[in-house]
PDB file of C-alpha atoms in Angstrom:
ATOM      1  CA  UNK N 238     -96.906 -43.212 -24.877  1.00  0.00           C
ATOM      2  CA  UNK N 239     -97.840 -41.098 -21.854  1.00  0.00           C
ATOM      3  CA  UNK N 240     -98.011 -37.323 -21.990  1.00  0.00           C
ATOM      4  CA  UNK N 241     -95.727 -36.701 -19.009  1.00  0.00           C
ATOM      5  CA  UNK N 242     -96.948 -35.436 -15.668  1.00  0.00           C
ATOM      6  CA  UNK N 243    -100.076 -33.499 -14.707  1.00  0.00           C
ATOM      7  CA  UNK N 244    -101.165 -32.182 -11.341  1.00  0.00           C
ATOM      8  CA  UNK N 245    -104.948 -32.618 -11.187  1.00  0.00           C
ATOM      9  CA  UNK N 246    -107.228 -30.089  -9.492  1.00  0.00           C
ATOM     10  CA  UNK N 247    -110.954 -30.112  -8.841  1.00  0.00           C
ATOM     11  CA  UNK N 248    -112.040 -30.548 -12.434  1.00  0.00           C
ATOM     12  CA  UNK N 249    -113.861 -33.078 -14.584  1.00  0.00           C
ATOM     13  CA  UNK N 250    -111.564 -35.753 -15.943  1.00  0.00           C
ATOM     14  CA  UNK N 251    -111.725 -36.306 -19.671  1.00  0.00           C
ATOM     15  CA  UNK N 252    -111.064 -39.506 -21.550  1.00  0.00           C
ATOM     16  CA  UNK N 253    -107.804 -37.968 -22.789  1.00  0.00           C
ATOM     17  CA  UNK N 254    -106.739 -37.279 -19.191  1.00  0.00           C
ATOM     18  CA  UNK N 255    -107.400 -40.878 -18.205  1.00  0.00           C
ATOM     19  CA  UNK N 256    -105.735 -42.360 -21.274  1.00  0.00           C
ATOM     20  CA  UNK N 257    -102.705 -40.083 -21.452  1.00  0.00           C
ATOM     21  CA  UNK N 258    -101.999 -39.372 -17.782  1.00  0.00           C
ATOM     22  CA  UNK N 259    -103.668 -41.698 -15.267  1.00  0.00           C
ATOM     23  CA  UNK N 260    -103.149 -44.838 -17.312  1.00  0.00           C
ATOM     24  CA  UNK N 261     -99.473 -44.157 -17.941  1.00  0.00           C
ATOM     25  CA  UNK N 262     -98.395 -41.973 -15.042  1.00  0.00           C
ATOM     26  CA  UNK N 263     -96.977 -44.886 -13.025  1.00  0.00           C
ATOM     27  CA  UNK N 264     -93.948 -44.551 -15.339  1.00  0.00           C
ATOM     28  CA  UNK N 265     -93.848 -41.002 -16.668  1.00  0.00           C
ATOM     29  CA  UNK N 266     -92.211 -40.146 -19.983  1.00  0.00           C
ATOM     30  CA  UNK N 267     -90.181 -37.028 -20.754  1.00  0.00           C
ATOM     31  CA  UNK N 268     -87.997 -35.961 -23.652  1.00  0.00           C
ATOM     32  CA  UNK N 269     -85.199 -34.790 -21.327  1.00  0.00           C
ATOM     33  CA  UNK N 270     -84.217 -34.561 -17.673  1.00  0.00           C
ATOM     34  CA  UNK N 271     -84.779 -30.814 -17.918  1.00  0.00           C
ATOM     35  CA  UNK N 272     -88.371 -31.308 -19.059  1.00  0.00           C
ATOM     36  CA  UNK N 273     -88.906 -33.706 -16.169  1.00  0.00           C
ATOM     37  CA  UNK N 274     -87.561 -31.253 -13.608  1.00  0.00           C
ATOM     38  CA  UNK N 275     -89.720 -28.411 -14.948  1.00  0.00           C
ATOM     39  CA  UNK N 276     -92.846 -30.593 -14.756  1.00  0.00           C
ATOM     40  CA  UNK N 277     -92.128 -32.222 -11.387  1.00  0.00           C
ATOM     41  CA  UNK N 278     -90.999 -29.524  -9.001  1.00  0.00           C
ATOM     42  CA  UNK N 279     -91.661 -31.580  -5.867  1.00  0.00           C
ATOM     43  CA  UNK N 280     -90.781 -35.225  -6.571  1.00  0.00           C
ATOM     44  CA  UNK N 281     -91.402 -37.797  -3.864  1.00  0.00           C
ATOM     45  CA  UNK N 282     -89.566 -40.972  -2.915  1.00  0.00           C
ATOM     46  CA  UNK N 283     -90.369 -43.806  -5.327  1.00  0.00           C
ATOM     47  CA  UNK N 284     -91.405 -41.790  -8.387  1.00  0.00           C
ATOM     48  CA  UNK N 285     -90.262 -43.342 -11.663  1.00  0.00           C
ATOM     49  CA  UNK N 286     -89.734 -41.619 -15.004  1.00  0.00           C
ATOM     50  CA  UNK N 287     -88.347 -42.639 -18.383  1.00  0.00           C
ATOM     51  CA  UNK N 288     -86.192 -40.124 -20.255  1.00  0.00           C
ATOM     52  CA  UNK N 289     -86.390 -40.664 -24.023  1.00  0.00           C
ATOM     53  CA  UNK N 290     -83.677 -38.183 -24.985  1.00  0.00           C
ATOM     54  CA  UNK N 291     -81.834 -40.471 -27.427  1.00  0.00           C
ATOM     55  CA  UNK N 292     -78.484 -39.552 -25.872  1.00  0.00           C
ATOM     56  CA  UNK N 293     -76.398 -40.503 -22.831  1.00  0.00           C
ATOM     57  CA  UNK N 294     -79.177 -39.330 -20.475  1.00  0.00           C
ATOM     58  CA  UNK N 295     -81.753 -41.778 -21.838  1.00  0.00           C
ATOM     59  CA  UNK N 296     -83.045 -44.379 -19.425  1.00  0.00           C
ATOM     60  CA  UNK N 297     -85.223 -45.177 -16.455  1.00  0.00           C
ATOM     61  CA  UNK N 298     -84.871 -42.950 -13.377  1.00  0.00           C
ATOM     62  CA  UNK N 299     -86.131 -43.444  -9.829  1.00  0.00           C
ATOM     63  CA  UNK N 300     -86.353 -40.658  -7.245  1.00  0.00           C
ATOM     64  CA  UNK N 301     -84.728 -41.836  -3.996  1.00  0.00           C
ATOM     65  CA  UNK N 302     -85.988 -39.037  -1.767  1.00  0.00           C
ATOM     66  CA  UNK N 303     -82.982 -36.839  -2.484  1.00  0.00           C
ATOM     67  CA  UNK N 304     -82.163 -37.083  -6.179  1.00  0.00           C
ATOM     68  CA  UNK N 305     -83.142 -38.804  -9.420  1.00  0.00           C
ATOM     69  CA  UNK N 306     -81.055 -41.951  -9.822  1.00  0.00           C
ATOM     70  CA  UNK N 307     -80.774 -43.613 -13.234  1.00  0.00           C
ATOM     71  CA  UNK N 308     -81.182 -47.361 -13.281  1.00  0.00           C
ATOM     72  CA  UNK N 309     -83.323 -49.968 -11.557  1.00  0.00           C
ATOM     73  CA  UNK N 310     -84.644 -49.808  -8.027  1.00  0.00           C
ATOM     74  CA  UNK N 311     -82.715 -49.982  -4.780  1.00  0.00           C
ATOM     75  CA  UNK N 312     -82.634 -53.786  -4.553  1.00  0.00           C
ATOM     76  CA  UNK N 313     -80.952 -54.291  -7.953  1.00  0.00           C
ATOM     77  CA  UNK N 314     -77.307 -53.850  -9.017  1.00  0.00           C
ATOM     78  CA  UNK N 315     -76.660 -50.435 -10.557  1.00  0.00           C
ATOM     79  CA  UNK N 316     -73.680 -51.572 -12.624  1.00  0.00           C
ATOM     80  CA  UNK N 317     -70.745 -49.589 -13.981  1.00  0.00           C
ATOM     81  CA  UNK N 318     -69.347 -46.758 -11.832  1.00  0.00           C
ATOM     82  CA  UNK N 319     -65.834 -46.003 -13.101  1.00  0.00           C
ATOM     83  CA  UNK N 320     -62.982 -47.419 -15.252  1.00  0.00           C
ATOM     84  CA  UNK N 321     -59.393 -46.126 -15.512  1.00  0.00           C
ATOM     85  CA  UNK N 322     -56.423 -47.610 -17.348  1.00  0.00           C
ATOM     86  CA  UNK N 323     -52.791 -46.894 -18.203  1.00  0.00           C
ATOM     87  CA  UNK N 324     -51.152 -48.302 -21.331  1.00  0.00           C
ATOM     88  CA  UNK N 325     -47.446 -47.838 -20.533  1.00  0.00           C
ATOM     89  CA  UNK N 326     -45.128 -49.206 -17.836  1.00  0.00           C
ATOM     90  CA  UNK N 327     -45.117 -47.559 -14.412  1.00  0.00           C
ATOM     91  CA  UNK N 328     -41.867 -47.409 -12.428  1.00  0.00           C
ATOM     92  CA  UNK N 329     -42.193 -46.915  -8.696  1.00  0.00           C
ATOM     93  CA  UNK N 330     -40.379 -46.956  -5.404  1.00  0.00           C
ATOM     94  CA  UNK N 331     -42.004 -47.847  -2.126  1.00  0.00           C
ATOM     95  CA  UNK N 332     -45.388 -46.621  -0.975  1.00  0.00           C
ATOM     96  CA  UNK N 333     -46.632 -44.792  -4.072  1.00  0.00           C
ATOM     97  CA  UNK N 334     -49.770 -44.759  -6.169  1.00  0.00           C
ATOM     98  CA  UNK N 335     -49.199 -46.576  -9.473  1.00  0.00           C
ATOM     99  CA  UNK N 336     -52.634 -45.868 -10.963  1.00  0.00           C
ATOM    100  CA  UNK N 337     -54.782 -42.905  -9.989  1.00  0.00           C
ATOM    101  CA  UNK N 338     -58.422 -43.639 -10.678  1.00  0.00           C
ATOM    102  CA  UNK N 339     -61.079 -41.032 -11.236  1.00  0.00           C
ATOM    103  CA  UNK N 340     -63.006 -39.991  -8.149  1.00  0.00           C
ATOM    104  CA  UNK N 341     -66.092 -42.129  -7.665  1.00  0.00           C
ATOM    105  CA  UNK N 342     -69.562 -41.374  -6.364  1.00  0.00           C
ATOM    106  CA  UNK N 343     -70.818 -43.845  -3.776  1.00  0.00           C
ATOM    107  CA  UNK N 344     -74.221 -44.075  -2.121  1.00  0.00           C
ATOM    108  CA  UNK N 345     -74.688 -45.013   1.517  1.00  0.00           C
ATOM    109  CA  UNK N 346     -75.424 -48.738   2.020  1.00  0.00           C
ATOM    110  CA  UNK N 347     -74.412 -49.810  -1.479  1.00  0.00           C
ATOM    111  CA  UNK N 348     -71.815 -52.543  -2.215  1.00  0.00           C
ATOM    112  CA  UNK N 349     -69.034 -51.843  -4.718  1.00  0.00           C
ATOM    113  CA  UNK N 350     -66.769 -54.411  -6.373  1.00  0.00           C
ATOM    114  CA  UNK N 351     -63.365 -52.971  -7.302  1.00  0.00           C
ATOM    115  CA  UNK N 352     -61.129 -54.966  -9.656  1.00  0.00           C
ATOM    116  CA  UNK N 353     -57.481 -54.077 -10.318  1.00  0.00           C
ATOM    117  CA  UNK N 354     -55.509 -55.778 -13.099  1.00  0.00           C
ATOM    118  CA  UNK N 355     -51.701 -55.562 -13.211  1.00  0.00           C
ATOM    119  CA  UNK N 356     -50.375 -57.459 -16.283  1.00  0.00           C
ATOM    120  CA  UNK N 357     -46.774 -57.911 -15.113  1.00  0.00           C
ATOM    121  CA  UNK N 358     -44.154 -56.953 -12.542  1.00  0.00           C
ATOM    122  CA  UNK N 359     -40.352 -56.902 -12.268  1.00  0.00           C
ATOM    123  CA  UNK N 360     -37.671 -55.280 -10.118  1.00  0.00           C
ATOM    124  CA  UNK N 361     -34.009 -54.294 -10.146  1.00  0.00           C
ATOM    125  CA  UNK N 362     -33.530 -56.544  -7.146  1.00  0.00           C
ATOM    126  CA  UNK N 363     -33.547 -60.344  -7.251  1.00  0.00           C
ATOM    127  CA  UNK N 364     -36.036 -62.093  -4.997  1.00  0.00           C
ATOM    128  CA  UNK N 365     -38.067 -58.904  -5.040  1.00  0.00           C
ATOM    129  CA  UNK N 366     -41.501 -58.778  -3.481  1.00  0.00           C
ATOM    130  CA  UNK N 367     -44.032 -55.963  -3.587  1.00  0.00           C
ATOM    131  CA  UNK N 368     -47.614 -55.670  -2.430  1.00  0.00           C
ATOM    132  CA  UNK N 369     -50.224 -54.176  -4.729  1.00  0.00           C
ATOM    133  CA  UNK N 370     -53.175 -52.650  -2.917  1.00  0.00           C
ATOM    134  CA  UNK N 371     -56.520 -51.165  -3.822  1.00  0.00           C
ATOM    135  CA  UNK N 372     -57.109 -48.008  -1.816  1.00  0.00           C
ATOM    136  CA  UNK N 373     -60.361 -46.105  -1.337  1.00  0.00           C
ATOM    137  CA  UNK N 374     -60.190 -42.704   0.284  1.00  0.00           C
ATOM    138  CA  UNK N 375     -56.533 -43.370   1.149  1.00  0.00           C
ATOM    139  CA  UNK N 376     -57.260 -46.595   3.071  1.00  0.00           C
ATOM    140  CA  UNK N 377     -56.147 -50.001   1.741  1.00  0.00           C
ATOM    141  CA  UNK N 378     -59.095 -52.376   1.386  1.00  0.00           C
ATOM    142  CA  UNK N 379     -57.382 -55.315  -0.397  1.00  0.00           C
ATOM    143  CA  UNK N 380     -53.901 -56.389  -1.457  1.00  0.00           C
ATOM    144  CA  UNK N 381     -51.931 -59.006  -3.377  1.00  0.00           C
ATOM    145  CA  UNK N 382     -48.194 -59.771  -3.306  1.00  0.00           C
ATOM    146  CA  UNK N 383     -46.201 -59.979  -6.541  1.00  0.00           C
ATOM    147  CA  UNK N 384     -42.810 -61.665  -6.787  1.00  0.00           C
ATOM    148  CA  UNK N 385     -39.824 -61.959  -9.122  1.00  0.00           C
ATOM    149  CA  UNK N 386     -36.991 -64.415  -8.570  1.00  0.00           C
ATOM    150  CA  UNK N 387     -34.514 -62.834 -11.014  1.00  0.00           C
ATOM    151  CA  UNK N 388     -33.453 -59.275 -11.769  1.00  0.00           C
ATOM    152  CA  UNK N 389     -35.707 -57.651 -14.418  1.00  0.00           C
ATOM    153  CA  UNK N 390     -37.643 -60.869 -14.890  1.00  0.00           C
ATOM    154  CA  UNK N 391     -41.291 -60.003 -15.527  1.00  0.00           C
ATOM    155  CA  UNK N 392     -42.638 -63.215 -14.105  1.00  0.00           C
ATOM    156  CA  UNK N 393     -45.841 -62.188 -12.447  1.00  0.00           C
ATOM    157  CA  UNK N 394     -48.624 -59.703 -12.470  1.00  0.00           C
ATOM    158  CA  UNK N 395     -51.749 -59.993 -10.398  1.00  0.00           C
ATOM    159  CA  UNK N 396     -55.441 -59.303 -10.137  1.00  0.00           C
ATOM    160  CA  UNK N 397     -56.828 -57.784  -6.960  1.00  0.00           C
ATOM    161  CA  UNK N 398     -60.545 -57.802  -6.191  1.00  0.00           C
ATOM    162  CA  UNK N 399     -61.982 -55.812  -3.297  1.00  0.00           C
ATOM    163  CA  UNK N 400     -65.435 -55.334  -1.806  1.00  0.00           C
ATOM    164  CA  UNK N 401     -66.272 -51.880  -0.517  1.00  0.00           C
ATOM    165  CA  UNK N 402     -69.471 -51.124   1.413  1.00  0.00           C
ATOM    166  CA  UNK N 403     -70.330 -47.431   1.586  1.00  0.00           C
ATOM    167  CA  UNK N 404     -71.236 -46.208   5.043  1.00  0.00           C
ATOM    168  CA  UNK N 405     -72.023 -42.680   3.835  1.00  0.00           C
ATOM    169  CA  UNK N 406     -72.820 -40.976   0.555  1.00  0.00           C
ATOM    170  CA  UNK N 407     -69.698 -39.483  -1.037  1.00  0.00           C
ATOM    171  CA  UNK N 408     -69.495 -37.799  -4.443  1.00  0.00           C
ATOM    172  CA  UNK N 409     -65.712 -37.431  -4.556  1.00  0.00           C
ATOM    173  CA  UNK N 410     -64.059 -40.558  -3.175  1.00  0.00           C
ATOM    174  CA  UNK N 411     -60.591 -41.410  -4.500  1.00  0.00           C
ATOM    175  CA  UNK N 412     -59.981 -44.985  -5.708  1.00  0.00           C
ATOM    176  CA  UNK N 413     -56.408 -45.970  -6.646  1.00  0.00           C
ATOM    177  CA  UNK N 414     -53.886 -48.799  -7.080  1.00  0.00           C
ATOM    178  CA  UNK N 415     -51.021 -48.478  -4.605  1.00  0.00           C
ATOM    179  CA  UNK N 416     -47.598 -50.183  -4.339  1.00  0.00           C
ATOM    180  CA  UNK N 417     -46.019 -50.987  -0.995  1.00  0.00           C
ATOM    181  CA  UNK N 418     -42.572 -52.358  -1.816  1.00  0.00           C
ATOM    182  CA  UNK N 419     -41.081 -54.736   0.730  1.00  0.00           C
ATOM    183  CA  UNK N 420     -37.902 -55.982  -1.009  1.00  0.00           C
ATOM    184  CA  UNK N 421     -35.818 -54.235  -3.696  1.00  0.00           C
ATOM    185  CA  UNK N 422     -35.587 -50.560  -4.566  1.00  0.00           C
ATOM    186  CA  UNK N 423     -36.899 -50.047  -8.087  1.00  0.00           C
ATOM    187  CA  UNK N 424     -40.118 -51.738  -9.135  1.00  0.00           C
ATOM    188  CA  UNK N 425     -41.862 -51.664 -12.495  1.00  0.00           C
ATOM    189  CA  UNK N 426     -45.429 -52.577 -13.337  1.00  0.00           C
ATOM    190  CA  UNK N 427     -46.038 -53.487 -16.945  1.00  0.00           C
ATOM    191  CA  UNK N 428     -48.815 -52.195 -19.183  1.00  0.00           C
ATOM    192  CA  UNK N 429     -49.467 -51.812 -22.895  1.00  0.00           C
ATOM    193  CA  UNK N 430     -52.218 -50.695 -25.251  1.00  0.00           C
ATOM    194  CA  UNK N 431     -53.362 -54.287 -25.723  1.00  0.00           C
ATOM    195  CA  UNK N 432     -52.879 -55.287 -22.074  1.00  0.00           C
ATOM    196  CA  UNK N 433     -53.389 -52.218 -19.859  1.00  0.00           C
ATOM    197  CA  UNK N 434     -53.157 -51.848 -16.121  1.00  0.00           C
ATOM    198  CA  UNK N 435     -56.733 -51.071 -15.107  1.00  0.00           C
ATOM    199  CA  UNK N 436     -59.118 -50.292 -12.287  1.00  0.00           C
ATOM    200  CA  UNK N 437     -62.836 -51.077 -12.580  1.00  0.00           C
ATOM    201  CA  UNK N 438     -65.531 -50.103 -10.058  1.00  0.00           C
ATOM    202  CA  UNK N 439     -69.017 -51.670 -10.183  1.00  0.00           C
ATOM    203  CA  UNK N 440     -72.098 -51.281  -7.999  1.00  0.00           C
ATOM    204  CA  UNK N 441     -73.278 -54.825  -7.246  1.00  0.00           C
ATOM    205  CA  UNK N 442     -76.273 -54.167  -5.020  1.00  0.00           C
ATOM    206  CA  UNK N 443     -77.475 -52.942  -1.638  1.00  0.00           C
ATOM    207  CA  UNK N 444     -76.031 -53.735   1.773  1.00  0.00           C
ATOM    208  CA  UNK N 445     -79.195 -52.617   3.557  1.00  0.00           C
ATOM    209  CA  UNK N 446     -82.221 -50.384   3.232  1.00  0.00           C
ATOM    210  CA  UNK N 447     -81.832 -46.908   1.701  1.00  0.00           C
ATOM    211  CA  UNK N 448     -81.310 -44.029   4.099  1.00  0.00           C
TER     212      UNK N 448
END
């Protein structure tokens, strides 16, 4: 295992220096992110370090020129970003948010897949139609109509999948499920502990070079 990071000066290299630093410094090892930041006060784009903290911070980090980013390099998917669910029915009128997701952090030129699951839908009006939308930052990026032919008949739910490409870095972007009712007055979206209404955000890879 490497010894961490060492800034060499005009001195004679020892065998220990070569074995513990030079040989292993391509991927540096630290016990915590704090120890890394104390040792590397001026990181440069492309540096890689492994944090062996044995907690939620453990993993491989790459410095992207601005910050340390956990996970693989720029050209790989970064995976899970955010998940929110509700486990009880949501009653709504027209043009309201039916699930408020946590704010998400997006990185410029990354692609995000957003998946909304709505287990069931019914309305107080027969032949009722509503549109379920995924919204990011208040703008609808995908939608799916749900329909019921009889009053209070929970015939259909829906899944909505959206692709969002970040055009700027944003650490507090809202991501929600929204209902735009087109027929009927009182709409209900079904959810339970075993079949929740949910919103999942995943980073699936780059849309271009890092900036």
